[in-house]
Amino acid sequence: QAVMTAVAVLIITCPCALGLAVPAVQVLASTLLMRRGVLVKDGSALERMAEADIAVLDKTGTITLGRPQIDGDIALAPEDCALALALAERSTHPLSRALAAELRKRGVAPADVSAVREVAGAGLEADGADGVIRLGRPDWAGAGAAPVGANGPVIAFARPGRAPVSIPFHDQPRADAAAAVQRLMKMGLGVSILSGDHAHVVDRVARAVGIADWQAGCSPAGKVAAIRQRQERGHKVLVVGDGLNDGPALAAGHVSMAPSSASDVGQAAADFVFLGEGLSAVPATLAVARQARRLVRQNIGLAIAYNVIAVPLAMLGMVTPLIAAVAMSGSSILVISNALRLNWLVKGENA
């Protein structure tokens, strides 16, 4: 009888249900997000995503499509176009890529420049025949502030001995950006914008998507400082960005997301990478993460309740090894079945 009781206790205490409580939900949540075009790079990111209470978004390439178009003509001399193309082709910034594509379309060939350097949050510079040439933020390139009437971001080309030339762009918000922002707010998150662009450009985009809290002219270090300030106030910050200068901010956040169009640095630093051109992946991921956290807690509670009830009964000799085996298997099935509810719960919330 002692041997039978000991065997029953060993079977009952097999930690299958407790061991499956978290992984079962995480695997199902990751699969569900993958089907929706969201890659989960870290299992712990789901838990951190569920804890987020503030969302900080970049503007260019995150709220907007990141495919800016040049407004009007490019007021550059032919030799300056060649120099600007040589610099633009060395950058992954959306504005540089748009400028390079437009110049290539016009048949411009890049000039031969050496020692091209990228200054984070500012632009690119290189050593030319008559001095340092620059392509980047107007104030950094010496062109002053961007025109207030510009419909979007502005970059400037500067060459020694000539007046800097501003090149304006326009970049439209993603089609579902306003709806995604409103859903994040309904889920209880405060939403703000941290952008390196000028105030009038950020204000225009913020008004279009319904965000009242925004900060313009942010350098990479400035974005990190703003995130740290929110964290010092006790907030869990979700950071969404795409550019090279967003890498430090993505790493500094409690959890982070980046679109598939982001730079390699941005994708490497982010915990989630989402496909497609919609921003709705951000609130959808948050919804899945919160439901997954709820199911994990339920599973742990079920596993603990099973052990609290079954172990004393087995120790008292009231459970045979066969019944113990059935109970142990049943607890594992119960935990897995509860995890499978994730898809239904998320569908019900979306409805």
C-alpha positions as a Markdown table, in Angstrom:
| # | Residue | x | y | z |
|---|---|---|---|---|
| 1 | Gln | 0.0 | 0.0 | 0.0 |
| 2 | Ala | 2.9 | 2.4 | 0.8 |
| 3 | Val | 4.5 | 1.7 | -2.6 |
| 4 | Met | 1.1 | 2.3 | -4.4 |
| 5 | Thr | 0.6 | 5.6 | -2.5 |
| 6 | Ala | 4.2 | 6.7 | -3.3 |
| 7 | Val | 3.7 | 5.9 | -7.0 |
| 8 | Ala | 0.4 | 7.8 | -7.0 |
| 9 | Val | 2.1 | 10.9 | -5.3 |
| 10 | Leu | 4.9 | 10.8 | -7.9 |
| 11 | Ile | 2.5 | 10.7 | -10.8 |
| 12 | Ile | 0.3 | 13.5 | -9.3 |
| 13 | Thr | 3.3 | 15.8 | -8.7 |
| 14 | Cys | 4.6 | 15.4 | -12.2 |
| 15 | Pro | 4.8 | 19.1 | -13.2 |
| 16 | Cys | 3.4 | 18.8 | -16.7 |
| 17 | Ala | 0.5 | 21.3 | -16.3 |
| 18 | Leu | 2.8 | 23.8 | -14.6 |
| 19 | Gly | 5.5 | 23.3 | -17.2 |
| 20 | Leu | 3.0 | 23.8 | -20.0 |
| 21 | Ala | 1.2 | 26.8 | -18.5 |
| 22 | Val | 3.4 | 29.5 | -20.0 |
| 23 | Pro | 5.0 | 27.8 | -23.2 |
| 24 | Ala | 1.7 | 26.7 | -24.5 |
| 25 | Val | 0.3 | 30.2 | -24.5 |
| 26 | Gln | 3.5 | 31.8 | -25.8 |
| 27 | Val | 3.6 | 29.3 | -28.8 |
| 28 | Leu | 0.0 | 29.9 | -29.7 |
| 29 | Ala | 0.4 | 33.7 | -29.3 |
| 30 | Ser | 3.5 | 33.7 | -31.5 |
| 31 | Thr | 1.8 | 31.6 | -34.1 |
| 32 | Leu | -1.3 | 33.8 | -34.1 |
| 33 | Leu | 0.9 | 37.0 | -34.6 |
| 34 | Met | 2.9 | 35.3 | -37.3 |
| 35 | Arg | -0.3 | 34.6 | -39.3 |
| 36 | Arg | -1.1 | 38.3 | -38.9 |
| 37 | Gly | 2.3 | 39.3 | -40.2 |
| 38 | Val | 4.1 | 40.1 | -36.9 |
| 39 | Leu | 7.4 | 38.4 | -36.1 |
| 40 | Val | 8.0 | 37.8 | -32.4 |
| 41 | Lys | 11.8 | 37.8 | -31.8 |
| 42 | Asp | 11.8 | 37.2 | -28.1 |
| 43 | Gly | 9.4 | 35.1 | -26.0 |
| 44 | Ser | 9.6 | 37.5 | -23.0 |
| 45 | Ala | 8.6 | 40.4 | -25.3 |
| 46 | Leu | 4.9 | 39.2 | -25.1 |
| 47 | Glu | 4.9 | 39.7 | -21.4 |
| 48 | Arg | 6.6 | 43.1 | -21.7 |
| 49 | Met | 4.2 | 44.2 | -24.4 |
| 50 | Ala | 1.3 | 43.4 | -22.1 |
| 51 | Glu | 2.7 | 45.7 | -19.5 |
| 52 | Ala | 3.1 | 48.7 | -21.8 |
| 53 | Asp | 1.0 | 51.8 | -20.8 |
| 54 | Ile | 2.6 | 54.4 | -23.1 |
| 55 | Ala | 3.3 | 54.2 | -26.8 |
| 56 | Val | 6.0 | 56.5 | -28.3 |
| 57 | Leu | 5.9 | 56.6 | -32.1 |
| 58 | Asp | 8.4 | 57.9 | -34.6 |
| 59 | Lys | 7.0 | 59.9 | -37.5 |
| 60 | Thr | 8.8 | 59.2 | -40.8 |
| 61 | Gly | 8.4 | 55.6 | -41.9 |
| 62 | Thr | 6.3 | 54.7 | -38.8 |
| 63 | Ile | 3.2 | 56.9 | -38.8 |
| 64 | Thr | 3.9 | 57.8 | -42.4 |
| 65 | Leu | 4.5 | 55.4 | -45.2 |
| 66 | Gly | 8.2 | 56.3 | -45.3 |
| 67 | Arg | 8.1 | 56.8 | -49.1 |
| 68 | Pro | 8.4 | 60.6 | -49.4 |
| 69 | Gln | 8.1 | 62.3 | -52.8 |
| 70 | Ile | 9.8 | 65.5 | -53.8 |
| 71 | Asp | 7.7 | 68.6 | -53.9 |
| 72 | Gly | 8.3 | 70.5 | -57.1 |
| 73 | Asp | 11.7 | 70.7 | -58.8 |
| 74 | Ile | 15.2 | 70.2 | -57.4 |
| 75 | Ala | 16.9 | 73.5 | -57.5 |
| 76 | Leu | 20.4 | 72.1 | -57.9 |
| 77 | Ala | 23.1 | 72.6 | -60.5 |
| 78 | Pro | 24.0 | 69.5 | -62.5 |
| 79 | Glu | 27.4 | 69.1 | -60.7 |
| 80 | Asp | 25.6 | 69.5 | -57.3 |
| 81 | Cys | 23.0 | 66.9 | -58.3 |
| 82 | Ala | 25.9 | 64.4 | -58.9 |
| 83 | Leu | 27.4 | 65.2 | -55.5 |
| 84 | Ala | 24.0 | 65.0 | -53.8 |
| 85 | Leu | 23.4 | 61.6 | -55.4 |
| 86 | Ala | 26.7 | 60.3 | -54.2 |
| 87 | Leu | 25.8 | 61.2 | -50.6 |
| 88 | Ala | 22.2 | 60.0 | -50.8 |
| 89 | Glu | 23.1 | 56.6 | -52.1 |
| 90 | Arg | 25.2 | 56.0 | -48.9 |
| 91 | Ser | 22.2 | 56.4 | -46.6 |
| 92 | Thr | 19.2 | 54.3 | -45.8 |
| 93 | His | 17.1 | 57.2 | -44.6 |
| 94 | Pro | 13.7 | 57.5 | -46.5 |
| 95 | Leu | 14.4 | 61.0 | -47.6 |
| 96 | Ser | 17.9 | 60.1 | -49.0 |
| 97 | Arg | 16.5 | 57.1 | -50.8 |
| 98 | Ala | 13.7 | 59.2 | -52.3 |
| 99 | Leu | 16.2 | 61.8 | -53.5 |
| 100 | Ala | 18.5 | 59.2 | -54.9 |
| 101 | Ala | 15.6 | 57.5 | -56.8 |
| 102 | Glu | 14.5 | 60.8 | -58.3 |
| 103 | Leu | 18.0 | 61.8 | -59.4 |
| 104 | Arg | 18.6 | 58.4 | -60.9 |
| 105 | Lys | 15.3 | 58.7 | -62.8 |
| 106 | Arg | 16.5 | 62.0 | -64.2 |
| 107 | Gly | 19.7 | 60.4 | -65.5 |
| 108 | Val | 22.1 | 61.8 | -63.0 |
| 109 | Ala | 25.3 | 59.8 | -62.4 |
| 110 | Pro | 26.9 | 60.0 | -58.9 |
| 111 | Ala | 30.1 | 62.0 | -58.5 |
| 112 | Asp | 33.3 | 60.4 | -57.1 |
| 113 | Val | 33.5 | 61.4 | -53.4 |
| 114 | Ser | 35.5 | 60.0 | -50.6 |
| 115 | Ala | 35.3 | 59.6 | -46.8 |
| 116 | Val | 31.5 | 59.7 | -46.7 |
| 117 | Arg | 30.4 | 60.0 | -43.0 |
| 118 | Glu | 26.9 | 59.7 | -41.5 |
| 119 | Val | 26.1 | 61.9 | -38.6 |
| 120 | Ala | 23.3 | 60.3 | -36.6 |
| 121 | Gly | 20.2 | 62.5 | -36.5 |
| 122 | Ala | 21.7 | 65.0 | -38.9 |
| 123 | Gly | 22.7 | 63.7 | -42.3 |
| 124 | Leu | 25.8 | 62.8 | -44.4 |
| 125 | Glu | 29.0 | 64.7 | -45.2 |
| 126 | Ala | 32.0 | 64.0 | -47.4 |
| 127 | Asp | 35.2 | 65.6 | -48.5 |
| 128 | Gly | 34.8 | 67.3 | -51.8 |
| 129 | Ala | 37.3 | 69.1 | -54.0 |
| 130 | Asp | 36.5 | 72.5 | -52.4 |
| 131 | Gly | 35.7 | 71.4 | -48.9 |
| 132 | Val | 33.1 | 69.5 | -46.9 |
| 133 | Ile | 29.8 | 68.9 | -48.6 |
| 134 | Arg | 26.6 | 68.0 | -46.6 |
| 135 | Leu | 23.2 | 66.5 | -47.2 |
| 136 | Gly | 20.8 | 66.4 | -44.3 |
| 137 | Arg | 18.8 | 68.6 | -41.8 |
| 138 | Pro | 18.6 | 72.2 | -43.0 |
| 139 | Asp | 19.9 | 73.7 | -39.8 |
| 140 | Trp | 22.8 | 71.3 | -39.8 |
| 141 | Ala | 23.6 | 71.9 | -43.4 |
| 142 | Gly | 23.5 | 75.7 | -42.9 |
| 143 | Ala | 20.2 | 76.4 | -44.6 |
| 144 | Gly | 18.4 | 77.5 | -41.4 |
| 145 | Ala | 15.0 | 76.3 | -40.4 |
| 146 | Ala | 12.8 | 74.5 | -42.9 |
| 147 | Pro | 10.1 | 76.6 | -44.7 |
| 148 | Val | 7.0 | 76.9 | -42.5 |
| 149 | Gly | 4.8 | 76.3 | -45.5 |
| 150 | Ala | 6.4 | 73.0 | -46.4 |
| 151 | Asn | 4.0 | 70.1 | -46.7 |
| 152 | Gly | 6.5 | 67.6 | -45.2 |
| 153 | Pro | 10.1 | 67.1 | -44.2 |
| 154 | Val | 12.9 | 69.1 | -45.8 |
| 155 | Ile | 16.6 | 68.3 | -46.3 |
| 156 | Ala | 19.3 | 70.6 | -47.6 |
| 157 | Phe | 22.4 | 70.3 | -49.7 |
| 158 | Ala | 25.4 | 72.4 | -48.8 |
| 159 | Arg | 28.6 | 73.0 | -50.7 |
| 160 | Pro | 31.4 | 75.4 | -49.8 |
| 161 | Gly | 31.1 | 78.7 | -51.8 |
| 162 | Arg | 27.4 | 78.3 | -52.6 |
| 163 | Ala | 24.2 | 78.9 | -50.8 |
| 164 | Pro | 22.6 | 75.8 | -49.3 |
| 165 | Val | 19.6 | 74.5 | -51.2 |
| 166 | Ser | 16.5 | 73.1 | -49.5 |
| 167 | Ile | 14.7 | 70.2 | -51.0 |
| 168 | Pro | 11.1 | 69.7 | -49.7 |
| 169 | Phe | 9.3 | 66.4 | -49.6 |
| 170 | His | 5.8 | 65.2 | -48.7 |
| 171 | Asp | 5.0 | 61.9 | -47.0 |
| 172 | Gln | 1.5 | 60.7 | -46.3 |
| 173 | Pro | 0.4 | 59.0 | -43.1 |
| 174 | Arg | -0.4 | 55.3 | -43.3 |
| 175 | Ala | -4.1 | 54.7 | -44.3 |
| 176 | Asp | -5.0 | 53.2 | -40.9 |
| 177 | Ala | -2.7 | 55.3 | -38.7 |
| 178 | Ala | -5.5 | 57.4 | -37.2 |
| 179 | Ala | -7.6 | 54.3 | -36.5 |
| 180 | Ala | -4.6 | 52.5 | -34.9 |
| 181 | Val | -3.8 | 55.5 | -32.7 |
| 182 | Gln | -7.4 | 55.7 | -31.5 |
| 183 | Arg | -7.5 | 52.0 | -30.7 |
| 184 | Leu | -4.3 | 52.3 | -28.7 |
| 185 | Met | -5.9 | 55.1 | -26.7 |
| 186 | Lys | -9.1 | 53.1 | -26.1 |
| 187 | Met | -6.9 | 50.3 | -24.8 |
| 188 | Gly | -5.6 | 52.8 | -22.1 |
| 189 | Leu | -2.3 | 53.8 | -23.6 |
| 190 | Gly | -1.0 | 57.3 | -23.8 |
| 191 | Val | 0.3 | 58.0 | -27.4 |
| 192 | Ser | 3.0 | 60.5 | -28.3 |
| 193 | Ile | 5.3 | 61.3 | -31.2 |
| 194 | Leu | 9.1 | 61.8 | -31.0 |
| 195 | Ser | 10.5 | 63.0 | -34.3 |
| 196 | Gly | 13.6 | 64.6 | -35.6 |
| 197 | Asp | 11.6 | 66.7 | -38.1 |
| 198 | His | 10.6 | 70.3 | -37.7 |
| 199 | Ala | 7.7 | 71.3 | -35.5 |
| 200 | His | 5.3 | 72.4 | -38.3 |
| 201 | Val | 5.7 | 69.1 | -40.1 |
| 202 | Val | 5.3 | 67.0 | -36.9 |
| 203 | Asp | 2.3 | 69.1 | -35.9 |
| 204 | Arg | 0.6 | 68.5 | -39.3 |
| 205 | Val | 1.0 | 64.7 | -39.0 |
| 206 | Ala | 0.0 | 64.7 | -35.3 |
| 207 | Arg | -3.2 | 66.5 | -36.1 |
| 208 | Ala | -4.0 | 64.1 | -39.0 |
| 209 | Val | -3.8 | 61.0 | -36.7 |
| 210 | Gly | -5.2 | 62.5 | -33.5 |
| 211 | Ile | -2.1 | 62.8 | -31.3 |
| 212 | Ala | -1.9 | 65.8 | -29.0 |
| 213 | Asp | 1.4 | 65.0 | -27.3 |
| 214 | Trp | 4.4 | 65.4 | -29.7 |
| 215 | Gln | 8.0 | 66.6 | -29.7 |
| 216 | Ala | 9.9 | 67.7 | -32.7 |
| 217 | Gly | 13.6 | 68.2 | -33.4 |
| 218 | Cys | 14.6 | 65.2 | -31.4 |
| 219 | Ser | 18.1 | 63.8 | -31.9 |
| 220 | Pro | 18.7 | 60.1 | -31.2 |
| 221 | Ala | 20.0 | 61.0 | -27.7 |
| 222 | Gly | 17.0 | 63.3 | -27.2 |
| 223 | Lys | 14.6 | 60.4 | -28.0 |
| 224 | Val | 16.4 | 58.2 | -25.5 |
| 225 | Ala | 16.2 | 61.0 | -22.9 |
| 226 | Ala | 12.5 | 61.5 | -23.4 |
| 227 | Ile | 11.9 | 57.7 | -23.0 |
| 228 | Arg | 14.0 | 57.7 | -19.9 |
| 229 | Gln | 11.9 | 60.5 | -18.4 |
| 230 | Arg | 8.7 | 58.5 | -18.9 |
| 231 | Gln | 10.3 | 55.5 | -17.4 |
| 232 | Glu | 11.4 | 57.4 | -14.3 |
| 233 | Arg | 7.8 | 58.4 | -13.8 |
| 234 | Gly | 7.0 | 54.6 | -13.6 |
| 235 | His | 5.7 | 54.1 | -17.1 |
| 236 | Lys | 6.3 | 51.0 | -19.3 |
| 237 | Val | 7.1 | 52.5 | -22.7 |
| 238 | Leu | 6.3 | 50.8 | -26.1 |
| 239 | Val | 8.6 | 52.3 | -28.7 |
| 240 | Val | 7.7 | 52.0 | -32.4 |
| 241 | Gly | 10.3 | 53.3 | -34.9 |
| 242 | Asp | 12.1 | 52.4 | -38.2 |
| 243 | Gly | 15.1 | 54.5 | -38.9 |
| 244 | Leu | 18.8 | 54.1 | -38.1 |
| 245 | Asn | 18.5 | 56.9 | -35.6 |
| 246 | Asp | 15.7 | 55.1 | -33.8 |
| 247 | Gly | 17.9 | 52.1 | -32.8 |
| 248 | Pro | 18.9 | 53.6 | -29.4 |
| 249 | Ala | 15.3 | 54.5 | -28.7 |
| 250 | Leu | 14.1 | 51.0 | -29.6 |
| 251 | Ala | 16.7 | 49.5 | -27.3 |
| 252 | Ala | 15.8 | 51.9 | -24.5 |
| 253 | Gly | 12.1 | 51.1 | -24.5 |
| 254 | His | 10.4 | 48.5 | -22.3 |
| 255 | Val | 9.3 | 46.8 | -25.5 |
| 256 | Ser | 9.7 | 47.8 | -29.1 |
| 257 | Met | 8.3 | 47.3 | -32.6 |
| 258 | Ala | 9.6 | 48.1 | -36.1 |
| 259 | Pro | 8.1 | 47.7 | -39.6 |
| 260 | Ser | 9.7 | 45.4 | -42.0 |
| 261 | Ser | 10.8 | 48.4 | -44.0 |
| 262 | Ala | 12.9 | 49.6 | -41.1 |
| 263 | Ser | 16.7 | 49.7 | -41.3 |
| 264 | Asp | 18.8 | 46.7 | -40.2 |
| 265 | Val | 19.6 | 48.4 | -37.0 |
| 266 | Gly | 16.0 | 49.1 | -36.3 |
| 267 | Gln | 14.9 | 45.5 | -37.0 |
| 268 | Ala | 17.8 | 44.2 | -34.9 |
| 269 | Ala | 16.9 | 46.4 | -31.9 |
| 270 | Ala | 13.1 | 45.7 | -32.0 |
| 271 | Asp | 11.3 | 42.9 | -30.2 |
| 272 | Phe | 8.6 | 42.7 | -32.8 |
| 273 | Val | 8.8 | 43.2 | -36.6 |
| 274 | Phe | 5.5 | 43.7 | -38.5 |
| 275 | Leu | 4.9 | 43.3 | -42.2 |
| 276 | Gly | 2.5 | 45.3 | -44.4 |
| 277 | Glu | 1.8 | 49.0 | -44.7 |
| 278 | Gly | -0.7 | 49.2 | -41.9 |
| 279 | Leu | 0.0 | 50.5 | -38.4 |
| 280 | Ser | -2.9 | 48.4 | -37.0 |
| 281 | Ala | -0.3 | 45.6 | -36.2 |
| 282 | Val | 0.7 | 47.6 | -33.1 |
| 283 | Pro | -2.7 | 47.5 | -31.3 |
| 284 | Ala | -3.3 | 44.0 | -32.6 |
| 285 | Thr | -0.1 | 42.8 | -31.0 |
| 286 | Leu | -0.9 | 44.6 | -27.8 |
| 287 | Ala | -4.3 | 42.9 | -27.7 |
| 288 | Val | -2.8 | 39.4 | -28.3 |
| 289 | Ala | -0.1 | 40.0 | -25.6 |
| 290 | Arg | -2.7 | 41.1 | -23.0 |
| 291 | Gln | -5.0 | 38.1 | -23.7 |
| 292 | Ala | -1.9 | 35.8 | -23.5 |
| 293 | Arg | -0.9 | 37.3 | -20.1 |
| 294 | Arg | -4.4 | 36.6 | -18.9 |
| 295 | Leu | -4.4 | 33.0 | -20.1 |
| 296 | Val | -0.9 | 32.4 | -18.6 |
| 297 | Arg | -2.2 | 33.6 | -15.2 |
| 298 | Gln | -5.3 | 31.3 | -15.5 |
| 299 | Asn | -3.1 | 28.4 | -16.5 |
| 300 | Ile | -0.8 | 28.9 | -13.5 |
| 301 | Gly | -3.8 | 29.1 | -11.2 |
| 302 | Leu | -5.3 | 25.9 | -12.6 |
| 303 | Ala | -2.0 | 24.1 | -12.2 |
| 304 | Ile | -1.6 | 25.2 | -8.6 |
| 305 | Ala | -5.2 | 24.4 | -7.8 |
| 306 | Tyr | -4.7 | 20.9 | -9.3 |
| 307 | Asn | -1.7 | 20.2 | -7.1 |
| 308 | Val | -3.3 | 21.7 | -4.0 |
| 309 | Ile | -6.2 | 19.4 | -4.3 |
| 310 | Ala | -4.7 | 16.2 | -5.8 |
| 311 | Val | -1.4 | 15.9 | -3.8 |
| 312 | Pro | -3.0 | 15.7 | -0.4 |
| 313 | Leu | -5.5 | 13.1 | -1.7 |
| 314 | Ala | -2.7 | 11.0 | -3.1 |
| 315 | Met | -0.7 | 11.2 | 0.1 |
| 316 | Leu | -3.8 | 10.0 | 2.0 |
| 317 | Gly | -3.9 | 7.0 | -0.2 |
| 318 | Met | -7.3 | 8.0 | -1.7 |
| 319 | Val | -5.9 | 8.0 | -5.3 |
| 320 | Thr | -4.7 | 5.0 | -7.2 |
| 321 | Pro | -1.8 | 5.2 | -9.7 |
| 322 | Leu | -4.3 | 4.8 | -12.5 |
| 323 | Ile | -6.5 | 7.6 | -11.3 |
| 324 | Ala | -3.4 | 9.7 | -10.7 |
| 325 | Ala | -2.3 | 9.2 | -14.3 |
| 326 | Val | -5.7 | 10.2 | -15.6 |
| 327 | Ala | -5.8 | 13.3 | -13.4 |
| 328 | Met | -2.2 | 14.3 | -14.4 |
| 329 | Ser | -3.0 | 14.0 | -18.1 |
| 330 | Gly | -6.3 | 15.7 | -17.6 |
| 331 | Ser | -4.6 | 18.7 | -16.0 |
| 332 | Ser | -2.3 | 19.0 | -18.9 |
| 333 | Ile | -5.2 | 18.8 | -21.4 |
| 334 | Leu | -7.1 | 21.4 | -19.4 |
| 335 | Val | -4.1 | 23.8 | -19.5 |
| 336 | Ile | -3.6 | 23.3 | -23.3 |
| 337 | Ser | -7.4 | 23.7 | -23.9 |
| 338 | Asn | -7.4 | 27.0 | -22.0 |
| 339 | Ala | -4.5 | 28.2 | -24.0 |
| 340 | Leu | -6.3 | 27.4 | -27.2 |
| 341 | Arg | -9.0 | 29.9 | -26.2 |
| 342 | Leu | -6.5 | 32.7 | -27.2 |
| 343 | Asn | -7.7 | 32.8 | -30.8 |
| 344 | Trp | -11.4 | 33.0 | -29.9 |
| 345 | Leu | -10.7 | 35.7 | -27.3 |
| 346 | Val | -8.7 | 37.9 | -29.7 |
| 347 | Lys | -11.4 | 37.5 | -32.4 |
| 348 | Gly | -14.1 | 38.5 | -29.9 |
| 349 | Glu | -12.1 | 41.6 | -28.8 |
| 350 | Asn | -11.6 | 42.6 | -32.5 |
| 351 | Ala | -15.3 | 42.2 | -33.2 |
